[in-house]
Structure formats: structure tokens, C-alpha cells
Amino acid sequence: MTRFRRRTCITLGIFILIVSSIMMGLKTLRPEAAVFGNPFGLGLLPEFPKVTVVHKEPGIKTSAQEVTEARAKAIVSARSVTFNMGELPAPNYDIHIFYYTWYGSPQFDGKYIHWNHDLLKHWDAKIANNYPSGKHNPPEDIGANFYPELGPYSSKDPSVLESHMKQMRSAAVGVISISWYPPEMSDDNGVPSDDLLPNILDMAHKYSLKVTFHIEPYKNRDDRSLRNNVKYIVDKYGNHPAFYKYKTTTGKSLPMFYIYDSYITSPDTWANLLTASGSQSIRNTPYDGIFIALLVEEKHKFDIQRSGFDGLYTYFATNGFTYGSSHQHWASLKQFCNANNLIFIPSVGPGYIDTSIRPWNSKNTRNRVNGKYYETALNAALMERPSIISITSFNEWHEGTQIEAAVPRKNTLIKYEDYLPHKPNIYLELTRKWSEKYMKEREQWLEK
């Protein structure tokens, strides 16, 4: 009897352990029911991955020189493959990917930029006191939980730019949505984006990619300033062969603009610009376009409609973090868009982790689950038959949403996350797989 009870207890314990493991795995894929932090409290700023303290192993180099050598090796390795455009997959212009050009290195910028990001404090002082503060110290300690194959690079480096374009094209992506600030403006680290656009457009064209604009919430952004900036963009870049234009159902080809944090401006202000009767109306002018608003809360869909936007996107790669980023809400959002002649653009991502700059924010981490999280998001997006899918992101390393190639790395203080047991380019390969699936299914949708 004692042996029977012991065996029963052991069996029951194993069963409970198995069920607990399964539930934890499911939570990483579909965390809608979890309790999440307030996205507005977080400020919806770039997020950064978690670091782990480890003991240094013998023979592990940690010098800045090694990082430079590793980056050079990665670029040389990429170039050693004979370039043949025919070997690359066809670009899918219905796949848009968010791209950031705010990174800097001593070689090209005189210092590290963004890789040395601050550790941001929690807004509650009692919580903030429990976590470290200060800045990251590249090249060994960077503001990211993953480590780029190219090292802590500069966005100005032509070899980095070419590597990025080749990676995106190899993933069968078609459109790059570049984070953009107006001329003479920059992000908080003083990095201008417009200066790099001529080179980006030229390199994108070389790889048959197109470029659209992800307009950041720059100082004093409103209906008047955005109208002036759209005019500037169209006048300066509109004739470039890599400048993306969206073909509407009426046959027009118009530039597309993603408006990040659009909800911070009132619908009445946007209506001045985006409705035909508005005082600053851009409609039916040479500068008309397709304007896509960010939906965070459910109520934003009504504001977006009233504002005169042409569609909405969800941006965040955190299933369950916001209403818009939760896969379970995409069906109703698609129905709303269909009923109101709006474009629905779900945003998918490979995971999310920002504890490198917000060490207190681990509850919003989304484990990559060796690519399963990404594929779950892509499958959820395809289920809604959208006309466009956006990817967050190619290289937002701070948030850990990048699909750019990353490598395992550790030193005396930090062990970075990695893509093991897969290769550094696994997320590029997954993107290609789903992009090609999307193209085939979209052809079938259009035939029906």
C-alpha cells in the first residue's frame, strides 16, 4: 500500500510538472490573459533586452578590437558569396518592415550612439531604487539583449547599409519603412534621419526594394507641419525609383506614410489635413497620400476614422501588450476597417525584450520560443487576409524585436540572448518562408 501511494504521488507530481510546462509555453505564444504594464506609462519608447551576469571563461576575448574584427569578418563573409540577384527571392511589396538609422560608432560618428543607451528609471521611485542606473558602455556592453553579427555599427557605414539591404531582400521583404525626422531635427540622441536618405534610396533601388516613411512624433508635429513635411518628402524624393507608392482601388499610385503615435494629436487637428474639407487639406493635391495611423487602444479606431486617415497599423511586437497588438483583436479590427474603407495593417514581430534599458520591465518580455512566437504572429496576420503586413522590426535592437542577424556573445558581465540552436539568419529565413506563403495565398484571395 505504501509503495502504491508513493508511485501514485510520483505519477501525479510528474503530471502536474508536464501540465505546468505546457501552460508556460502557451503563455509565451498567447499572453493575452496576462497582466501587463500600462503602455502609456512606459511611454511606448524603444525597449531593450535582459542581460545576465556570468563568469568569464578562459580564452574569451572582450576587446574593442575583437568587435571590430568580428564585424569586418561578418561583412567580408557576406561579400565572399558571389552576388547574383537571380539567387535572391522576389521582393514582396506587401511586406513592410520598420527600419532604424539612429546607430553610431566612433569610426563614422566619433562616438557610439544608441548602443550606449541609458538605463531608464521606473516612474515609481520605490521601484526605481531596486534597479541599476547609468549608461551602457560599448562595444562590450550595448543597449540591447542580443548582439548584432555586424557588431555595434554605424548607420552611416556604407558596408553596413548594403548588408542590411541584402538581408532584407534575402527575406523577401519589399518595402522599408524608415524612421524619419524632418531636416534639422533628430531623435533624443541627436541622430538625424533625413541626411541618410539619398544613400538609403540608392542602395534600396540596387536591391529592388522600396522605401516609405515612418514619421516620428517630432516637436510641434501637427496638421500644418506634417503638410509641409509631406511636401518636402515628395518634392525631394518622390521621383526616385525606390520611392514607394501604394496603388489604390481607384487606380491611383500614392506615397504612404506611417504616423507613429498619431493618437497624441486630436482627431480635429488631423481632419484639417486629411479630409477634403479641412483647412489644411492635402487631399486631391499633388501631395496627397496614404496616411496610416497607429492604433493602441480600441477607442482609437473611431478617432482614426474621424481624422480622415486611410488605414491603421498596430506596430508593437508584444501580443497582449496593447489592444491593437493582441492577435485576438485583429479579426474585429479588420472587420471595422472593411466596413469603413480603411486599410488594416497588422504588425508582427519575432519577440520582445527591453530589460537592457528597462531592467524593471521583464513582465512585458515575449520569448521567441525558437521562432514559434514569430510564426504564430505571422499565421494570425494571414488569417485576416490583409493587403499589407508590417514587421516590427528589422533592427530595433533596443526592444529586442530585430530580425537582423545576431550572434552568441558573452563577457565577464553579460551573456547576450541569441538565436541558438538556429543560425544567425534564422529570422530572415522565416520571413522569406512566410512572405512567399503570403504571396501565394494573396493570389488565391484575389482570384475569388
Coordinates of N, CA and C in Angstrom, one line a residue, residues 49-239:
P49 N 16.8 44.5 -24.3 CA 16.8 43.1 -23.8 C 17.5 43.0 -22.4
K50 N 17.3 41.8 -21.8 CA 17.8 41.5 -20.5 C 19.2 41.0 -20.6
V51 N 20.1 41.3 -19.6 CA 21.4 40.8 -19.5 C 21.6 39.9 -18.3
T52 N 22.5 39.0 -18.4 CA 22.7 38.0 -17.3 C 24.2 38.1 -16.9
V53 N 24.4 38.1 -15.5 CA 25.8 38.1 -15.0 C 26.3 36.7 -15.1
V54 N 27.5 36.5 -15.7 CA 28.2 35.2 -15.8 C 29.7 35.3 -15.5
H55 N 30.3 34.2 -15.3 CA 31.7 34.2 -15.1 C 32.5 34.1 -16.4
K56 N 33.5 34.9 -16.5 CA 34.3 34.9 -17.8 C 35.0 33.6 -18.0
E57 N 34.9 33.0 -19.2 CA 35.5 31.8 -19.5 C 36.9 32.0 -20.1
P58 N 37.9 31.1 -19.9 CA 39.2 31.3 -20.4 C 39.2 31.4 -21.9
G59 N 40.0 32.3 -22.5 CA 40.1 32.4 -23.9 C 39.0 33.3 -24.6
I60 N 38.1 33.9 -23.8 CA 37.0 34.7 -24.4 C 37.6 36.1 -24.5
K61 N 37.7 36.6 -25.7 CA 38.2 38.0 -26.0 C 37.1 39.0 -25.7
T62 N 37.4 40.1 -25.2 CA 36.4 41.1 -24.9 C 36.8 42.5 -25.3
S63 N 37.8 42.6 -26.2 CA 38.4 43.9 -26.5 C 37.6 44.6 -27.6
A64 N 37.7 45.9 -27.7 CA 37.0 46.6 -28.8 C 37.6 46.2 -30.1
Q65 N 38.8 45.8 -30.1 CA 39.5 45.4 -31.4 C 38.8 44.1 -31.9
E66 N 38.5 43.2 -31.0 CA 37.8 42.0 -31.4 C 36.5 42.2 -32.0
V67 N 35.7 43.2 -31.5 CA 34.4 43.5 -32.0 C 34.6 44.1 -33.4
T68 N 35.6 44.9 -33.6 CA 35.8 45.5 -35.0 C 36.2 44.4 -35.9
E69 N 37.1 43.4 -35.5 CA 37.5 42.3 -36.3 C 36.3 41.4 -36.7
A70 N 35.5 41.2 -35.7 CA 34.3 40.3 -35.9 C 33.3 40.9 -36.9
R71 N 33.1 42.2 -36.8 CA 32.3 42.9 -37.7 C 32.8 42.9 -39.1
A72 N 34.1 43.1 -39.3 CA 34.8 43.1 -40.6 C 34.7 41.7 -41.2
K73 N 34.8 40.7 -40.3 CA 34.7 39.3 -40.8 C 33.3 39.0 -41.3
A74 N 32.3 39.5 -40.6 CA 30.9 39.2 -41.0 C 30.6 39.9 -42.3
I75 N 31.2 41.1 -42.5 CA 30.9 41.8 -43.8 C 31.7 41.1 -45.0
V76 N 32.9 40.7 -44.7 CA 33.7 40.0 -45.7 C 33.1 38.7 -46.1
S77 N 32.5 38.0 -45.0 CA 31.8 36.7 -45.3 C 30.6 36.9 -46.2
A78 N 29.9 38.0 -45.9 CA 28.7 38.3 -46.7 C 29.1 38.6 -48.2
R79 N 30.2 39.3 -48.3 CA 30.7 39.7 -49.7 C 31.3 38.5 -50.4
S80 N 31.8 37.5 -49.7 CA 32.5 36.4 -50.3 C 31.6 35.6 -51.1
V81 N 30.3 35.6 -50.8 CA 29.3 34.9 -51.6 C 29.1 35.7 -52.9
T82 N 29.2 35.0 -54.0 CA 29.0 35.7 -55.3 C 27.7 36.3 -55.4
F83 N 27.6 37.6 -55.7 CA 26.4 38.3 -55.8 C 25.7 38.0 -57.1
N84 N 24.4 37.5 -56.9 CA 23.6 37.2 -58.1 C 22.2 37.5 -57.7
M85 N 21.7 38.6 -58.3 CA 20.3 39.0 -58.0 C 19.3 37.9 -58.2
G86 N 19.6 37.0 -59.2 CA 18.7 35.9 -59.5 C 18.6 34.9 -58.4
E87 N 19.5 34.8 -57.5 CA 19.5 33.9 -56.4 C 18.7 34.4 -55.3
L88 N 18.4 35.7 -55.2 CA 17.6 36.2 -54.2 C 16.1 36.1 -54.5
P89 N 15.3 35.9 -53.5 CA 13.8 35.8 -53.7 C 13.2 37.1 -54.2
A90 N 12.1 37.0 -54.9 CA 11.4 38.1 -55.4 C 10.9 39.0 -54.2
P91 N 11.1 40.3 -54.3 CA 10.6 41.2 -53.2 C 9.1 41.1 -53.1
N92 N 8.5 41.1 -51.9 CA 7.1 41.1 -51.7 C 6.7 42.5 -51.2
Y93 N 6.2 43.3 -52.1 CA 5.9 44.7 -51.8 C 4.7 44.9 -50.9
D94 N 4.1 43.8 -50.5 CA 3.0 43.8 -49.5 C 3.6 43.5 -48.1
I95 N 4.9 43.3 -48.0 CA 5.5 43.1 -46.7 C 6.4 44.4 -46.4
H96 N 6.0 45.1 -45.4 CA 6.7 46.3 -45.0 C 7.5 46.1 -43.7
I97 N 8.7 46.6 -43.6 CA 9.5 46.3 -42.4 C 10.0 47.7 -41.8
F98 N 9.9 47.8 -40.5 CA 10.4 49.1 -39.8 C 11.9 49.0 -39.6
Y99 N 12.5 50.1 -40.0 CA 14.0 50.2 -40.1 C 14.5 51.5 -39.4
Y100 N 15.6 51.3 -38.6 CA 16.1 52.4 -37.8 C 17.5 52.7 -38.2
T101 N 17.8 54.1 -38.4 CA 19.1 54.5 -38.8 C 19.8 55.4 -37.7
W102 N 19.5 55.1 -36.5 CA 20.0 56.0 -35.4 C 21.2 55.5 -34.7
Y103 N 21.9 54.5 -35.3 CA 23.1 53.9 -34.6 C 24.4 54.6 -35.1
G104 N 25.3 54.8 -34.1 CA 26.6 55.4 -34.4 C 27.7 54.7 -33.8
S105 N 28.9 54.8 -34.4 CA 30.2 54.2 -33.9 C 31.3 55.2 -34.0
P106 N 32.4 55.0 -33.2 CA 33.5 56.0 -33.2 C 34.1 56.2 -34.6
Q107 N 34.1 55.2 -35.4 CA 34.8 55.3 -36.7 C 34.0 56.2 -37.7
F108 N 32.7 56.2 -37.6 CA 31.9 57.1 -38.5 C 31.2 58.3 -37.9
D109 N 31.1 58.2 -36.5 CA 30.4 59.3 -35.9 C 31.1 59.9 -34.7
G110 N 32.3 59.4 -34.5 CA 33.2 60.0 -33.4 C 32.8 59.5 -32.0
K111 N 31.8 58.7 -31.9 CA 31.4 58.1 -30.6 C 30.3 57.0 -30.9
Y112 N 30.0 56.2 -29.9 CA 28.9 55.3 -30.0 C 27.6 56.1 -29.8
I113 N 26.6 55.8 -30.6 CA 25.3 56.4 -30.5 C 24.2 55.3 -30.4
H114 N 23.3 55.4 -29.5 CA 22.3 54.5 -29.2 C 22.7 53.2 -28.6
W115 N 23.9 52.7 -29.0 CA 24.4 51.5 -28.4 C 24.7 51.7 -26.9
N116 N 25.0 53.0 -26.6 CA 25.3 53.4 -25.2 C 24.1 53.9 -24.4
H117 N 22.9 53.4 -24.8 CA 21.7 53.9 -24.2 C 21.6 53.9 -22.7
D118 N 20.9 54.9 -22.2 CA 20.7 55.0 -20.7 C 19.9 53.8 -20.2
L119 N 20.1 53.4 -19.0 CA 19.2 52.5 -18.3 C 18.1 53.4 -17.7
L120 N 16.9 53.3 -18.2 CA 15.8 54.2 -17.9 C 15.2 53.8 -16.5
K121 N 14.8 54.8 -15.7 CA 14.3 54.6 -14.4 C 12.8 54.4 -14.4
H122 N 12.3 53.6 -13.6 CA 10.9 53.4 -13.4 C 10.3 54.7 -12.8
W123 N 9.0 55.0 -13.2 CA 8.4 56.3 -12.7 C 8.1 56.2 -11.2
D124 N 8.1 55.1 -10.6 CA 7.9 54.9 -9.2 C 9.2 54.9 -8.5
A125 N 9.6 55.8 -7.7 CA 10.9 55.9 -7.1 C 11.2 54.7 -6.3
K126 N 10.2 54.1 -5.6 CA 10.5 53.0 -4.8 C 10.9 51.8 -5.6
I127 N 10.3 51.6 -6.8 CA 10.7 50.5 -7.7 C 12.0 50.8 -8.3
A128 N 12.2 52.1 -8.7 CA 13.4 52.5 -9.4 C 14.7 52.2 -8.6
N129 N 14.6 52.4 -7.3 CA 15.7 52.2 -6.4 C 16.2 50.8 -6.3
N130 N 15.4 49.8 -6.8 CA 15.8 48.4 -6.8 C 16.5 48.0 -8.0
Y131 N 16.7 48.9 -9.0 CA 17.3 48.5 -10.2 C 18.5 49.4 -10.6
P132 N 19.5 48.9 -11.4 CA 20.7 49.7 -11.7 C 20.3 50.9 -12.6
S133 N 21.2 51.9 -12.6 CA 21.0 53.1 -13.5 C 22.4 53.3 -14.2
G134 N 22.4 54.4 -15.0 CA 23.6 54.7 -15.7 C 23.5 54.5 -17.2
K135 N 24.6 54.3 -17.9 CA 24.6 54.1 -19.3 C 25.3 52.8 -19.7
H136 N 25.0 52.3 -20.9 CA 25.8 51.2 -21.4 C 27.1 51.7 -21.9
N137 N 28.1 50.7 -22.0 CA 29.5 51.1 -22.4 C 29.9 50.2 -23.5
P138 N 29.6 50.5 -24.7 CA 30.0 49.7 -25.9 C 31.6 49.7 -26.0
P139 N 32.1 48.7 -26.7 CA 31.4 47.7 -27.5 C 31.0 46.5 -26.8
E140 N 31.5 46.2 -25.6 CA 31.2 45.0 -24.8 C 29.8 45.1 -24.2
D141 N 29.4 46.2 -23.8 CA 28.1 46.4 -23.1 C 27.3 47.3 -23.9
I142 N 26.3 46.8 -24.6 CA 25.5 47.6 -25.5 C 24.0 47.6 -25.0
G143 N 23.3 48.6 -25.5 CA 21.9 48.8 -25.1 C 21.0 47.8 -25.8
A144 N 21.2 46.5 -25.7 CA 20.4 45.5 -26.3 C 20.7 44.2 -25.6
N145 N 19.7 43.3 -25.7 CA 19.8 42.0 -25.1 C 20.4 41.0 -26.1
F146 N 20.4 41.3 -27.4 CA 21.0 40.5 -28.4 C 22.2 41.3 -28.9
Y147 N 23.2 40.5 -29.6 CA 24.4 41.2 -30.1 C 24.4 41.0 -31.6
P148 N 24.5 42.2 -32.4 CA 24.4 42.1 -33.8 C 25.6 41.4 -34.4
E149 N 25.4 40.7 -35.5 CA 26.5 40.0 -36.2 C 27.5 41.0 -36.7
L150 N 27.0 42.2 -37.1 CA 27.9 43.2 -37.6 C 28.6 44.1 -36.4
G151 N 28.3 43.7 -35.2 CA 28.8 44.5 -34.1 C 28.0 45.8 -33.9
P152 N 28.4 46.6 -32.9 CA 27.7 47.9 -32.7 C 28.1 48.9 -33.8
Y153 N 27.4 48.8 -34.9 CA 27.7 49.5 -36.1 C 27.2 51.0 -36.2
S154 N 27.6 51.6 -37.3 CA 27.1 53.0 -37.6 C 26.1 52.8 -38.7
S155 N 25.0 53.5 -38.7 CA 24.1 53.6 -39.8 C 24.6 54.3 -41.0
K156 N 25.7 55.0 -40.8 CA 26.3 55.8 -41.9 C 27.3 54.9 -42.7
D157 N 27.7 53.8 -42.1 CA 28.7 52.9 -42.8 C 28.1 52.3 -44.1
P158 N 28.6 52.6 -45.2 CA 28.1 52.1 -46.5 C 28.0 50.5 -46.5
S159 N 29.0 49.9 -45.9 CA 29.1 48.4 -46.0 C 28.0 47.8 -45.1
V160 N 27.6 48.5 -44.0 CA 26.5 48.1 -43.2 C 25.2 48.3 -43.9
L161 N 25.0 49.4 -44.6 CA 23.8 49.7 -45.3 C 23.6 48.6 -46.4
E162 N 24.7 48.3 -47.1 CA 24.5 47.2 -48.1 C 24.2 45.9 -47.5
S163 N 24.8 45.6 -46.4 CA 24.5 44.3 -45.7 C 23.0 44.2 -45.3
H164 N 22.5 45.4 -44.8 CA 21.1 45.4 -44.4 C 20.2 45.2 -45.6
M165 N 20.5 45.9 -46.7 CA 19.6 45.7 -47.8 C 19.6 44.3 -48.4
K166 N 20.8 43.7 -48.4 CA 20.9 42.3 -48.8 C 20.1 41.4 -47.9
Q167 N 20.2 41.6 -46.6 CA 19.5 40.8 -45.6 C 18.0 40.9 -45.8
M168 N 17.5 42.2 -46.0 CA 16.1 42.4 -46.2 C 15.6 41.7 -47.5
R169 N 16.4 41.9 -48.5 CA 15.9 41.3 -49.8 C 16.0 39.8 -49.7
S170 N 17.0 39.2 -49.0 CA 17.0 37.8 -48.8 C 15.8 37.2 -48.1
A171 N 15.2 38.1 -47.3 CA 14.0 37.7 -46.5 C 12.7 37.9 -47.3
A172 N 12.8 38.3 -48.6 CA 11.7 38.5 -49.5 C 10.8 39.6 -49.0
V173 N 11.4 40.6 -48.3 CA 10.7 41.8 -47.9 C 10.7 42.7 -49.1
G174 N 9.7 43.6 -49.2 CA 9.7 44.5 -50.4 C 9.8 46.0 -50.0
V175 N 9.3 46.4 -48.9 CA 9.2 47.8 -48.5 C 9.9 48.1 -47.2
I176 N 10.8 49.1 -47.1 CA 11.4 49.5 -45.9 C 10.7 50.7 -45.4
S177 N 10.2 50.7 -44.2 CA 9.6 51.9 -43.6 C 10.6 52.5 -42.6
I178 N 11.2 53.6 -43.1 CA 12.3 54.2 -42.3 C 11.8 55.2 -41.3
S179 N 12.4 55.1 -40.1 CA 12.0 56.0 -39.0 C 12.6 57.4 -39.5
W180 N 11.7 58.4 -39.5 CA 12.1 59.7 -40.1 C 11.7 60.9 -39.3
Y181 N 12.7 61.8 -39.2 CA 12.6 63.1 -38.6 C 12.8 64.2 -39.7
P182 N 12.1 65.3 -39.6 CA 12.4 66.4 -40.6 C 13.8 66.9 -40.6
P183 N 14.2 67.5 -41.7 CA 15.6 68.1 -41.7 C 15.8 69.0 -40.5
E184 N 17.0 69.0 -40.0 CA 17.5 69.8 -38.8 C 16.8 69.3 -37.5
M185 N 16.1 68.2 -37.6 CA 15.5 67.6 -36.3 C 16.1 66.2 -36.2
S186 N 16.1 65.7 -35.0 CA 16.7 64.4 -34.7 C 16.0 63.7 -33.5
D187 N 16.4 62.5 -33.2 CA 15.8 61.8 -32.1 C 16.5 62.3 -30.8
D188 N 16.2 61.8 -29.7 CA 16.8 62.3 -28.4 C 18.3 62.2 -28.3
N189 N 18.9 61.3 -29.2 CA 20.4 61.2 -29.2 C 21.0 62.1 -30.2
G190 N 20.2 62.9 -30.9 CA 20.8 63.8 -31.8 C 21.1 63.2 -33.2
V191 N 20.4 62.1 -33.5 CA 20.7 61.5 -34.8 C 19.7 61.9 -35.8
P192 N 20.1 62.6 -36.9 CA 19.1 63.0 -37.9 C 18.9 61.8 -38.9
S193 N 17.7 61.7 -39.4 CA 17.5 60.5 -40.3 C 17.4 61.0 -41.8
D194 N 17.0 62.2 -42.0 CA 16.9 62.7 -43.4 C 18.2 62.7 -44.2
D195 N 19.3 63.0 -43.5 CA 20.6 63.1 -44.1 C 21.0 61.8 -44.8
L196 N 20.6 60.6 -44.3 CA 21.0 59.3 -44.8 C 20.1 58.8 -46.0
L197 N 19.0 59.5 -46.2 CA 18.0 59.0 -47.2 C 18.5 58.9 -48.6
P198 N 19.3 59.8 -49.2 CA 19.8 59.6 -50.5 C 20.5 58.3 -50.7
N199 N 21.4 58.0 -49.8 CA 22.2 56.7 -49.9 C 21.2 55.5 -49.7
I200 N 20.3 55.6 -48.7 CA 19.4 54.5 -48.5 C 18.5 54.2 -49.7
L201 N 18.0 55.3 -50.3 CA 17.2 55.1 -51.6 C 18.0 54.5 -52.7
D202 N 19.2 54.9 -52.9 CA 20.1 54.4 -53.9 C 20.3 52.9 -53.7
M203 N 20.7 52.5 -52.4 CA 21.0 51.2 -52.1 C 19.8 50.3 -52.2
A204 N 18.6 50.8 -51.7 CA 17.4 50.1 -51.8 C 17.1 49.8 -53.3
H205 N 17.3 50.7 -54.2 CA 17.0 50.5 -55.6 C 17.9 49.4 -56.2
K206 N 19.1 49.4 -55.7 CA 20.0 48.3 -56.2 C 19.5 46.9 -55.9
Y207 N 18.8 46.8 -54.8 CA 18.2 45.5 -54.4 C 16.7 45.4 -54.6
S208 N 16.2 46.3 -55.5 CA 14.8 46.3 -55.9 C 13.9 46.4 -54.7
L209 N 14.3 47.1 -53.7 CA 13.4 47.4 -52.6 C 12.8 48.8 -52.7
K210 N 11.8 49.1 -52.0 CA 11.1 50.4 -52.0 C 11.2 51.0 -50.6
V211 N 11.1 52.3 -50.5 CA 11.2 53.0 -49.2 C 10.0 53.8 -48.9
T212 N 9.4 53.7 -47.7 CA 8.3 54.5 -47.3 C 8.8 55.2 -46.0
F213 N 7.9 56.0 -45.4 CA 8.3 56.8 -44.3 C 7.5 56.5 -43.0
H214 N 8.2 56.4 -41.9 CA 7.6 56.2 -40.6 C 7.8 57.5 -39.8
I215 N 6.8 58.4 -39.8 CA 7.0 59.7 -39.3 C 7.0 59.7 -37.8
E216 N 8.1 60.1 -37.2 CA 8.2 60.1 -35.7 C 7.4 61.3 -35.1
P217 N 7.1 61.3 -33.9 CA 6.4 62.4 -33.2 C 7.3 63.6 -32.9
Y218 N 7.9 64.2 -33.9 CA 8.8 65.3 -33.6 C 8.1 66.5 -33.0
K219 N 8.9 67.4 -32.5 CA 8.4 68.6 -31.7 C 7.5 69.4 -32.6
N220 N 6.3 69.7 -32.0 CA 5.3 70.6 -32.7 C 4.7 69.9 -34.0
R221 N 4.7 68.6 -34.0 CA 4.1 67.9 -35.1 C 2.6 68.2 -35.1
D222 N 2.0 68.7 -36.2 CA 0.6 69.0 -36.3 C 0.2 68.9 -37.7
D223 N -1.0 69.4 -38.0 CA -1.5 69.4 -39.4 C -0.7 70.2 -40.3
R224 N -0.3 71.4 -39.9 CA 0.5 72.3 -40.7 C 1.9 71.8 -41.0
S225 N 2.6 71.4 -39.9 CA 4.0 70.9 -40.1 C 4.0 69.6 -40.9
L226 N 3.1 68.7 -40.7 CA 3.1 67.5 -41.4 C 2.8 67.7 -42.9
R227 N 1.9 68.7 -43.2 CA 1.7 69.0 -44.6 C 3.0 69.5 -45.2
N228 N 3.7 70.4 -44.5 CA 5.0 70.9 -45.1 C 6.0 69.8 -45.2
N229 N 6.0 68.9 -44.3 CA 7.0 67.8 -44.4 C 6.7 66.8 -45.5
V230 N 5.4 66.5 -45.7 CA 5.0 65.6 -46.8 C 5.4 66.3 -48.1
K231 N 5.2 67.6 -48.2 CA 5.5 68.3 -49.4 C 7.1 68.2 -49.7
Y232 N 7.8 68.4 -48.6 CA 9.3 68.3 -48.7 C 9.7 66.9 -49.2
I233 N 9.1 65.8 -48.6 CA 9.5 64.5 -48.9 C 9.1 64.2 -50.4
V234 N 7.9 64.5 -50.8 CA 7.5 64.3 -52.2 C 8.4 65.0 -53.2
D235 N 8.6 66.3 -52.9 CA 9.4 67.1 -53.8 C 10.9 66.6 -53.9
K236 N 11.4 66.2 -52.8 CA 12.8 65.8 -52.8 C 13.1 64.4 -53.2
Y237 N 12.2 63.5 -52.9 CA 12.4 62.0 -53.1 C 11.4 61.4 -54.0
G238 N 10.3 62.1 -54.3 CA 9.2 61.4 -55.0 C 9.5 60.8 -56.3
N239 N 10.5 61.3 -57.0 CA 10.8 60.8 -58.3 C 11.9 59.7 -58.3

